[in-house]
Amino acid sequence: MNHAETALPAAPKAGLAFIFAVVLLDIIGLCMLFPVQAYIVRTYNTDALTVTLLSVVYAAAQFCAAPILGALSDRYGRRPVLLISMAGSALGYVLFGIGGALWVLFLSRLIDGITGGNLSTAQAYIADVSPHDARAKNFALLGVAFGLGFIIGPALGGVLSQVSLAAPAYMACVLSLLSVGAGWVVLPESLPAQQRTQGPLGWGELNPFAPLIGLVRRPELRALFGAHSIFNFVVMGYNTLAPVFLIERFGVSPLNIAGLLVVMGLMNILVQGALVGRLARRFGERPLALVSPLFQAAGGIATAVVPAFWMVYVTNSIASSGASPFRPALSAMMANQVAAEEQGKLNGVSMALASLMSVFGPLWAGAMYDYVAPGAPFWAGAALLVLASMMVARMPAAARRVPRATEA
């Protein structure tokens, strides 16, 4: 009996639309907290490291939970895992809104990080309901959801912060609960029972480090993975620390921070949607990946020294637009180094490394801010970004390209 005969009579378009909505609401909920998170934490502890630790807990929990949720969805279906994950996010958000103690805030982000690992389940759902020739197009929906979420979330969080600092968290909880209710009614299961994995969970499925080892050791990818990790390490440190820096330097409000995040999100979408493809065709991926970290480095230093907050809009816009080509350009360079059957593993390793840098980057930035100087993360980050650019420069101008099966 083939898969076509065993597949459930689910409506793929309805499932895809719902998965898009789930991911979009996840990102909106997460980003709604960005303008207010530092202010809420600072009512209990003003150390920059404490603020960044909140993001570290979320990222670490997400990194560890993603393979577990994926393995559970292989055994019990995508639908129950997605619904439970959304309910967990709702619980995390309402705890964050209630607060009352610093440990409650950390518990809320731990819960949301564990259930926020459902991106792997969402990707599996898309693979289930998509024909092979439509998977790339349908996976691109996740990128659109991320882009929109990083604009809508901070904007909505900034507006709601005018009501109260807890209002964005409560609204994120409401959105998650609405997703659970809608999913219970309309979300079909995408993985038939006869296609599910049988038997107990194995250690290899639960270990988030297992897929990293093989690819990271390969010499043709080592420098690219190094540049990828350094870039994400610095940028995640910048992004988590920036609200603390701007609050203490310029006395900005949550609405100011929300506006800054919205402008950065718009610049990213503009550059990646309209310019990256043209620039890559004209100059190639390697020059884009080489220059982009330098833009980010210059923007970080400029942010550390400008005398007025309005100038940060200019410096961050230049840094965001200049650095936007880095990830797609580097991803293309890495994809050209592996065969078609390794592309999924490559993407998984890239995501895992980015998650790890979301743990270590904020820790480093917070410690540098508290124990060295407020401007230290920006200056040290600039030096690290120059190193990332040098790693890209180590790749030959015409990097080896592994042909696809149809080209062989």
Short mmCIF file of N, CA and C in Angstrom, two decimals, residues 9-168:
data_model
loop_
_atom_site.label_atom_id
_atom_site.label_comp_id
_atom_site.label_asym_id
_atom_site.label_seq_id
_atom_site.Cartn_x
_atom_site.Cartn_y
_atom_site.Cartn_z
N PRO A 9 -7.44 12.11 4.58
CA PRO A 9 -8.09 13.04 3.68
C PRO A 9 -8.08 14.46 4.23
N ALA A 10 -6.91 14.91 4.69
CA ALA A 10 -6.80 16.26 5.23
C ALA A 10 -6.73 17.25 4.08
N ALA A 11 -7.11 18.48 4.38
CA ALA A 11 -7.05 19.55 3.39
C ALA A 11 -5.69 20.23 3.50
N PRO A 12 -4.76 19.98 2.57
CA PRO A 12 -3.42 20.54 2.72
C PRO A 12 -3.40 22.05 2.83
N LYS A 13 -4.22 22.73 2.03
CA LYS A 13 -4.19 24.18 2.06
C LYS A 13 -4.65 24.72 3.41
N ALA A 14 -5.68 24.10 3.98
CA ALA A 14 -6.15 24.53 5.30
C ALA A 14 -5.07 24.29 6.35
N GLY A 15 -4.40 23.13 6.28
CA GLY A 15 -3.34 22.83 7.22
C GLY A 15 -2.18 23.80 7.09
N LEU A 16 -1.77 24.10 5.85
CA LEU A 16 -0.67 25.04 5.63
C LEU A 16 -1.02 26.42 6.14
N ALA A 17 -2.26 26.85 5.88
CA ALA A 17 -2.69 28.18 6.34
C ALA A 17 -2.64 28.24 7.86
N PHE A 18 -3.06 27.16 8.51
CA PHE A 18 -3.07 27.17 9.97
C PHE A 18 -1.64 27.15 10.51
N ILE A 19 -0.75 26.36 9.92
CA ILE A 19 0.64 26.32 10.37
C ILE A 19 1.29 27.68 10.20
N PHE A 20 1.01 28.34 9.08
CA PHE A 20 1.52 29.70 8.88
C PHE A 20 1.04 30.62 10.00
N ALA A 21 -0.27 30.52 10.33
CA ALA A 21 -0.83 31.35 11.39
C ALA A 21 -0.20 31.03 12.74
N VAL A 22 0.04 29.73 13.02
CA VAL A 22 0.65 29.33 14.29
C VAL A 22 2.04 29.92 14.44
N VAL A 23 2.86 29.77 13.39
CA VAL A 23 4.23 30.30 13.47
C VAL A 23 4.21 31.81 13.57
N LEU A 24 3.32 32.45 12.80
CA LEU A 24 3.23 33.92 12.85
C LEU A 24 2.85 34.38 14.25
N LEU A 25 1.85 33.73 14.85
CA LEU A 25 1.42 34.13 16.19
C LEU A 25 2.51 33.83 17.23
N ASP A 26 3.25 32.72 17.04
CA ASP A 26 4.39 32.43 17.93
C ASP A 26 5.39 33.57 17.92
N ILE A 27 5.76 34.01 16.71
CA ILE A 27 6.78 35.06 16.59
C ILE A 27 6.24 36.39 17.09
N ILE A 28 4.96 36.68 16.78
CA ILE A 28 4.36 37.92 17.28
C ILE A 28 4.38 37.93 18.81
N GLY A 29 3.95 36.81 19.41
CA GLY A 29 3.94 36.73 20.87
C GLY A 29 5.32 36.92 21.47
N LEU A 30 6.32 36.25 20.89
CA LEU A 30 7.69 36.39 21.38
C LEU A 30 8.17 37.83 21.25
N CYS A 31 7.92 38.44 20.09
CA CYS A 31 8.43 39.78 19.82
C CYS A 31 7.65 40.87 20.56
N MET A 32 6.41 40.57 20.96
CA MET A 32 5.66 41.54 21.75
C MET A 32 6.34 41.82 23.08
N LEU A 33 7.10 40.85 23.58
CA LEU A 33 7.78 41.03 24.86
C LEU A 33 9.07 41.85 24.73
N PHE A 34 9.63 41.95 23.52
CA PHE A 34 10.92 42.62 23.36
C PHE A 34 10.92 44.06 23.90
N PRO A 35 9.90 44.89 23.58
CA PRO A 35 9.96 46.28 24.06
C PRO A 35 9.83 46.41 25.58
N VAL A 36 9.24 45.42 26.26
CA VAL A 36 8.96 45.56 27.71
C VAL A 36 9.80 44.65 28.59
N GLN A 37 10.44 43.64 28.01
CA GLN A 37 11.11 42.63 28.83
C GLN A 37 12.16 43.24 29.76
N ALA A 38 12.99 44.12 29.20
CA ALA A 38 14.05 44.71 30.02
C ALA A 38 13.46 45.55 31.16
N TYR A 39 12.38 46.27 30.90
CA TYR A 39 11.76 47.10 31.93
C TYR A 39 11.19 46.24 33.06
N ILE A 40 10.55 45.12 32.70
CA ILE A 40 9.96 44.25 33.72
C ILE A 40 11.05 43.62 34.58
N VAL A 41 12.11 43.12 33.94
CA VAL A 41 13.19 42.48 34.71
C VAL A 41 13.86 43.50 35.63
N ARG A 42 14.01 44.73 35.16
CA ARG A 42 14.73 45.74 35.93
C ARG A 42 13.96 46.18 37.18
N THR A 43 12.69 45.81 37.30
CA THR A 43 11.98 46.08 38.55
C THR A 43 12.46 45.15 39.67
N TYR A 44 13.15 44.07 39.30
CA TYR A 44 13.67 43.11 40.28
C TYR A 44 15.20 43.15 40.37
N ASN A 45 15.86 43.38 39.23
CA ASN A 45 17.33 43.39 39.19
C ASN A 45 17.76 44.21 37.98
N THR A 46 18.66 45.15 38.18
CA THR A 46 19.06 46.05 37.09
C THR A 46 20.31 45.58 36.36
N ASP A 47 20.90 44.46 36.74
CA ASP A 47 22.09 43.97 36.04
C ASP A 47 21.73 43.60 34.60
N ALA A 48 22.60 44.00 33.68
CA ALA A 48 22.38 43.64 32.28
C ALA A 48 22.40 42.12 32.10
N LEU A 49 23.26 41.44 32.87
CA LEU A 49 23.37 39.99 32.74
C LEU A 49 22.05 39.30 33.11
N THR A 50 21.33 39.84 34.08
CA THR A 50 20.05 39.25 34.47
C THR A 50 19.04 39.37 33.34
N VAL A 51 19.03 40.53 32.67
CA VAL A 51 18.12 40.73 31.53
C VAL A 51 18.45 39.75 30.42
N THR A 52 19.73 39.60 30.11
CA THR A 52 20.11 38.71 29.02
C THR A 52 19.89 37.24 29.39
N LEU A 53 20.00 36.91 30.67
CA LEU A 53 19.78 35.52 31.09
C LEU A 53 18.36 35.05 30.78
N LEU A 54 17.42 35.96 30.76
CA LEU A 54 16.04 35.59 30.45
C LEU A 54 15.95 35.05 29.02
N SER A 55 16.67 35.69 28.09
CA SER A 55 16.71 35.20 26.71
C SER A 55 17.51 33.91 26.61
N VAL A 56 18.54 33.79 27.44
CA VAL A 56 19.36 32.57 27.43
C VAL A 56 18.52 31.36 27.83
N VAL A 57 17.73 31.50 28.89
CA VAL A 57 16.88 30.39 29.36
C VAL A 57 15.93 29.96 28.26
N TYR A 58 15.31 30.91 27.58
CA TYR A 58 14.37 30.60 26.50
C TYR A 58 15.09 29.85 25.37
N ALA A 59 16.23 30.38 24.93
CA ALA A 59 16.94 29.77 23.80
C ALA A 59 17.46 28.38 24.13
N ALA A 60 17.99 28.21 25.35
CA ALA A 60 18.51 26.91 25.75
C ALA A 60 17.40 25.87 25.82
N ALA A 61 16.26 26.26 26.38
CA ALA A 61 15.13 25.34 26.47
C ALA A 61 14.63 24.97 25.08
N GLN A 62 14.59 25.94 24.19
CA GLN A 62 14.12 25.67 22.83
C GLN A 62 15.08 24.72 22.10
N PHE A 63 16.38 24.94 22.28
CA PHE A 63 17.38 24.09 21.63
C PHE A 63 17.25 22.64 22.10
N CYS A 64 17.08 22.45 23.40
CA CYS A 64 16.99 21.09 23.93
C CYS A 64 15.65 20.43 23.61
N ALA A 65 14.58 21.22 23.53
CA ALA A 65 13.25 20.64 23.36
C ALA A 65 12.92 20.30 21.92
N ALA A 66 13.54 21.00 20.95
CA ALA A 66 13.16 20.82 19.55
C ALA A 66 13.24 19.37 19.08
N PRO A 67 14.37 18.66 19.31
CA PRO A 67 14.40 17.26 18.84
C PRO A 67 13.43 16.35 19.58
N ILE A 68 13.16 16.66 20.84
CA ILE A 68 12.23 15.83 21.61
C ILE A 68 10.81 15.99 21.07
N LEU A 69 10.41 17.24 20.82
CA LEU A 69 9.07 17.48 20.27
C LEU A 69 8.94 16.86 18.88
N GLY A 70 10.01 16.97 18.10
CA GLY A 70 9.98 16.36 16.77
C GLY A 70 9.81 14.86 16.84
N ALA A 71 10.55 14.23 17.75
CA ALA A 71 10.45 12.77 17.89
C ALA A 71 9.08 12.36 18.41
N LEU A 72 8.51 13.12 19.34
CA LEU A 72 7.18 12.81 19.84
C LEU A 72 6.13 12.95 18.73
N SER A 73 6.31 13.96 17.88
CA SER A 73 5.34 14.13 16.79
C SER A 73 5.43 13.00 15.78
N ASP A 74 6.62 12.39 15.63
CA ASP A 74 6.77 11.23 14.74
C ASP A 74 6.00 10.02 15.28
N ARG A 75 5.82 9.96 16.59
CA ARG A 75 5.16 8.81 17.21
C ARG A 75 3.67 9.02 17.46
N TYR A 76 3.29 10.24 17.84
CA TYR A 76 1.91 10.48 18.25
C TYR A 76 1.15 11.42 17.32
N GLY A 77 1.82 11.91 16.28
CA GLY A 77 1.16 12.81 15.34
C GLY A 77 1.55 14.25 15.58
N ARG A 78 1.41 15.06 14.52
CA ARG A 78 1.79 16.48 14.62
C ARG A 78 0.76 17.29 15.41
N ARG A 79 -0.52 16.97 15.21
CA ARG A 79 -1.59 17.77 15.78
C ARG A 79 -1.53 17.86 17.30
N PRO A 80 -1.44 16.75 18.05
CA PRO A 80 -1.42 16.88 19.51
C PRO A 80 -0.19 17.63 20.02
N VAL A 81 0.96 17.42 19.38
CA VAL A 81 2.17 18.12 19.82
C VAL A 81 2.02 19.63 19.61
N LEU A 82 1.48 20.02 18.46
CA LEU A 82 1.29 21.45 18.19
C LEU A 82 0.31 22.08 19.16
N LEU A 83 -0.80 21.39 19.42
CA LEU A 83 -1.81 21.95 20.33
C LEU A 83 -1.27 22.08 21.76
N ILE A 84 -0.57 21.04 22.23
CA ILE A 84 0.01 21.10 23.58
C ILE A 84 1.07 22.20 23.66
N SER A 85 1.85 22.35 22.60
CA SER A 85 2.89 23.38 22.59
C SER A 85 2.28 24.78 22.67
N MET A 86 1.21 25.01 21.92
CA MET A 86 0.56 26.32 21.98
C MET A 86 -0.04 26.59 23.35
N ALA A 87 -0.61 25.55 23.98
CA ALA A 87 -1.15 25.72 25.33
C ALA A 87 -0.02 26.04 26.32
N GLY A 88 1.14 25.39 26.15
CA GLY A 88 2.28 25.68 27.00
C GLY A 88 2.77 27.11 26.85
N SER A 89 2.77 27.60 25.62
CA SER A 89 3.16 28.99 25.40
C SER A 89 2.21 29.95 26.10
N ALA A 90 0.90 29.64 26.04
CA ALA A 90 -0.08 30.48 26.73
C ALA A 90 0.20 30.53 28.23
N LEU A 91 0.53 29.38 28.81
CA LEU A 91 0.87 29.33 30.23
C LEU A 91 2.10 30.17 30.53
N GLY A 92 3.12 30.06 29.69
CA GLY A 92 4.34 30.84 29.88
C GLY A 92 4.07 32.34 29.83
N TYR A 93 3.25 32.76 28.87
CA TYR A 93 2.96 34.19 28.74
C TYR A 93 2.18 34.73 29.94
N VAL A 94 1.18 33.98 30.40
CA VAL A 94 0.38 34.49 31.52
C VAL A 94 1.23 34.56 32.79
N LEU A 95 2.14 33.61 32.98
CA LEU A 95 3.05 33.69 34.13
C LEU A 95 3.95 34.92 34.04
N PHE A 96 4.41 35.23 32.83
CA PHE A 96 5.26 36.41 32.64
C PHE A 96 4.48 37.67 32.97
N GLY A 97 3.20 37.71 32.57
CA GLY A 97 2.38 38.87 32.89
C GLY A 97 2.12 39.02 34.37
N ILE A 98 1.88 37.89 35.05
CA ILE A 98 1.62 37.94 36.49
C ILE A 98 2.87 38.34 37.25
N GLY A 99 4.01 37.76 36.91
CA GLY A 99 5.28 38.11 37.55
C GLY A 99 5.22 37.95 39.05
N GLY A 100 5.69 38.98 39.74
CA GLY A 100 5.68 38.96 41.20
C GLY A 100 7.03 38.62 41.80
N ALA A 101 7.87 37.93 41.04
CA ALA A 101 9.22 37.57 41.50
C ALA A 101 10.06 37.22 40.27
N LEU A 102 11.36 37.38 40.42
CA LEU A 102 12.24 37.13 39.29
C LEU A 102 12.19 35.67 38.85
N TRP A 103 12.06 34.75 39.80
CA TRP A 103 12.05 33.33 39.46
C TRP A 103 10.80 32.98 38.64
N VAL A 104 9.72 33.71 38.84
CA VAL A 104 8.50 33.47 38.06
C VAL A 104 8.76 33.84 36.59
N LEU A 105 9.46 34.94 36.37
CA LEU A 105 9.79 35.34 35.00
C LEU A 105 10.66 34.28 34.32
N PHE A 106 11.65 33.77 35.03
CA PHE A 106 12.51 32.74 34.45
C PHE A 106 11.72 31.46 34.19
N LEU A 107 10.83 31.09 35.10
CA LEU A 107 10.00 29.90 34.89
C LEU A 107 9.12 30.08 33.66
N SER A 108 8.58 31.27 33.48
CA SER A 108 7.70 31.51 32.33
C SER A 108 8.46 31.36 31.02
N ARG A 109 9.70 31.87 30.96
CA ARG A 109 10.47 31.77 29.72
C ARG A 109 10.96 30.34 29.51
N LEU A 110 11.21 29.60 30.60
CA LEU A 110 11.59 28.20 30.47
C LEU A 110 10.44 27.40 29.86
N ILE A 111 9.23 27.60 30.36
CA ILE A 111 8.06 26.89 29.82
C ILE A 111 7.84 27.24 28.36
N ASP A 112 7.90 28.53 28.05
CA ASP A 112 7.66 28.95 26.67
C ASP A 112 8.78 28.48 25.75
N GLY A 113 10.02 28.40 26.26
CA GLY A 113 11.12 27.90 25.44
C GLY A 113 10.95 26.42 25.11
N ILE A 114 10.53 25.64 26.10
CA ILE A 114 10.31 24.20 25.86
C ILE A 114 9.22 23.99 24.82
N THR A 115 8.10 24.69 24.99
CA THR A 115 7.00 24.53 24.02
C THR A 115 7.26 25.29 22.73
N GLY A 116 8.16 26.30 22.80
CA GLY A 116 8.50 27.04 21.59
C GLY A 116 9.38 26.27 20.63
N GLY A 117 9.82 25.07 21.05
CA GLY A 117 10.56 24.21 20.13
C GLY A 117 9.69 23.57 19.08
N ASN A 118 8.41 24.01 18.99
CA ASN A 118 7.49 23.36 18.05
C ASN A 118 7.73 23.74 16.59
N LEU A 119 8.74 24.58 16.32
CA LEU A 119 9.04 24.90 14.93
C LEU A 119 9.41 23.65 14.15
N SER A 120 10.12 22.73 14.80
CA SER A 120 10.48 21.48 14.12
C SER A 120 9.23 20.69 13.77
N THR A 121 8.21 20.72 14.63
CA THR A 121 6.95 20.02 14.34
C THR A 121 6.20 20.72 13.22
N ALA A 122 6.23 22.05 13.21
CA ALA A 122 5.58 22.79 12.13
C ALA A 122 6.23 22.47 10.78
N GLN A 123 7.57 22.38 10.77
CA GLN A 123 8.26 22.03 9.53
C GLN A 123 7.89 20.62 9.08
N ALA A 124 7.78 19.70 10.04
CA ALA A 124 7.40 18.33 9.70
C ALA A 124 5.99 18.29 9.12
N TYR A 125 5.08 19.08 9.66
CA TYR A 125 3.71 19.15 9.14
C TYR A 125 3.73 19.60 7.68
N ILE A 126 4.51 20.65 7.40
CA ILE A 126 4.61 21.15 6.03
C ILE A 126 5.13 20.06 5.10
N ALA A 127 6.17 19.34 5.54
CA ALA A 127 6.71 18.25 4.72
C ALA A 127 5.66 17.17 4.48
N ASP A 128 4.81 16.88 5.48
CA ASP A 128 3.79 15.85 5.35
C ASP A 128 2.79 16.17 4.25
N VAL A 129 2.36 17.42 4.19
CA VAL A 129 1.24 17.78 3.31
C VAL A 129 1.68 18.38 1.98
N SER A 130 3.00 18.50 1.77
CA SER A 130 3.49 19.15 0.55
C SER A 130 4.07 18.12 -0.41
N PRO A 131 3.71 18.19 -1.70
CA PRO A 131 4.43 17.40 -2.71
C PRO A 131 5.90 17.80 -2.72
N HIS A 132 6.75 16.89 -3.15
CA HIS A 132 8.20 17.17 -3.13
C HIS A 132 8.54 18.45 -3.89
N ASP A 133 7.89 18.68 -5.03
CA ASP A 133 8.24 19.85 -5.84
C ASP A 133 7.68 21.15 -5.28
N ALA A 134 6.89 21.08 -4.20
CA ALA A 134 6.32 22.29 -3.60
C ALA A 134 6.87 22.55 -2.21
N ARG A 135 7.76 21.70 -1.73
CA ARG A 135 8.23 21.86 -0.35
C ARG A 135 9.01 23.15 -0.15
N ALA A 136 9.90 23.48 -1.08
CA ALA A 136 10.71 24.69 -0.93
C ALA A 136 9.81 25.92 -0.84
N LYS A 137 8.80 25.97 -1.74
CA LYS A 137 7.89 27.11 -1.73
C LYS A 137 7.11 27.17 -0.42
N ASN A 138 6.65 26.02 0.07
CA ASN A 138 5.86 26.02 1.30
C ASN A 138 6.71 26.29 2.54
N PHE A 139 7.97 25.82 2.54
CA PHE A 139 8.84 26.16 3.65
C PHE A 139 9.14 27.66 3.69
N ALA A 140 9.11 28.30 2.52
CA ALA A 140 9.34 29.75 2.49
C ALA A 140 8.27 30.51 3.26
N LEU A 141 7.10 29.88 3.44
CA LEU A 141 6.05 30.52 4.24
C LEU A 141 6.53 30.81 5.66
N LEU A 142 7.39 29.92 6.19
CA LEU A 142 7.91 30.16 7.54
C LEU A 142 8.76 31.42 7.58
N GLY A 143 9.55 31.65 6.53
CA GLY A 143 10.35 32.87 6.46
C GLY A 143 9.48 34.11 6.42
N VAL A 144 8.38 34.04 5.67
CA VAL A 144 7.44 35.17 5.62
C VAL A 144 6.83 35.41 7.00
N ALA A 145 6.45 34.32 7.69
CA ALA A 145 5.87 34.44 9.03
C ALA A 145 6.86 35.09 9.99
N PHE A 146 8.13 34.69 9.91
CA PHE A 146 9.14 35.30 10.77
C PHE A 146 9.27 36.78 10.49
N GLY A 147 9.35 37.14 9.21
CA GLY A 147 9.51 38.55 8.84
C GLY A 147 8.36 39.41 9.32
N LEU A 148 7.13 38.93 9.10
CA LEU A 148 5.95 39.69 9.54
C LEU A 148 5.89 39.76 11.07
N GLY A 149 6.22 38.65 11.73
CA GLY A 149 6.18 38.62 13.19
C GLY A 149 7.14 39.60 13.82
N PHE A 150 8.32 39.77 13.21
CA PHE A 150 9.31 40.68 13.77
C PHE A 150 8.96 42.14 13.53
N ILE A 151 7.94 42.40 12.71
CA ILE A 151 7.45 43.77 12.54
C ILE A 151 6.21 44.00 13.39
N ILE A 152 5.23 43.08 13.28
CA ILE A 152 3.96 43.25 13.99
C ILE A 152 4.15 43.12 15.50
N GLY A 153 4.97 42.14 15.93
CA GLY A 153 5.14 41.89 17.36
C GLY A 153 5.64 43.09 18.14
N PRO A 154 6.81 43.66 17.78
CA PRO A 154 7.28 44.83 18.53
C PRO A 154 6.33 46.02 18.46
N ALA A 155 5.70 46.22 17.29
CA ALA A 155 4.77 47.35 17.17
C ALA A 155 3.59 47.18 18.13
N LEU A 156 3.02 45.98 18.15
CA LEU A 156 1.89 45.72 19.04
C LEU A 156 2.32 45.78 20.51
N GLY A 157 3.52 45.23 20.80
CA GLY A 157 4.02 45.29 22.17
C GLY A 157 4.26 46.71 22.63
N GLY A 158 4.77 47.55 21.74
CA GLY A 158 5.00 48.95 22.10
C GLY A 158 3.71 49.69 22.40
N VAL A 159 2.69 49.45 21.58
CA VAL A 159 1.39 50.10 21.79
C VAL A 159 0.77 49.63 23.11
N LEU A 160 0.78 48.31 23.34
CA LEU A 160 0.17 47.76 24.56
C LEU A 160 0.93 48.18 25.81
N SER A 161 2.22 48.48 25.67
CA SER A 161 2.99 48.91 26.84
C SER A 161 2.49 50.23 27.40
N GLN A 162 1.74 50.97 26.57
CA GLN A 162 1.16 52.22 27.06
C GLN A 162 0.01 51.95 28.02
N VAL A 163 -0.57 50.74 27.94
CA VAL A 163 -1.60 50.33 28.89
C VAL A 163 -0.94 49.87 30.18
N SER A 164 -0.05 48.89 30.07
CA SER A 164 0.76 48.44 31.20
C SER A 164 1.89 47.59 30.65
N LEU A 165 2.95 47.42 31.43
CA LEU A 165 4.08 46.61 30.98
C LEU A 165 3.67 45.15 30.83
N ALA A 166 2.67 44.70 31.57
CA ALA A 166 2.24 43.30 31.49
C ALA A 166 1.27 43.05 30.34
N ALA A 167 0.69 44.10 29.77
CA ALA A 167 -0.34 43.92 28.74
C ALA A 167 0.15 43.12 27.53
N PRO A 168 1.38 43.32 27.01
CA PRO A 168 1.82 42.50 25.88
C PRO A 168 1.85 41.00 26.20
#
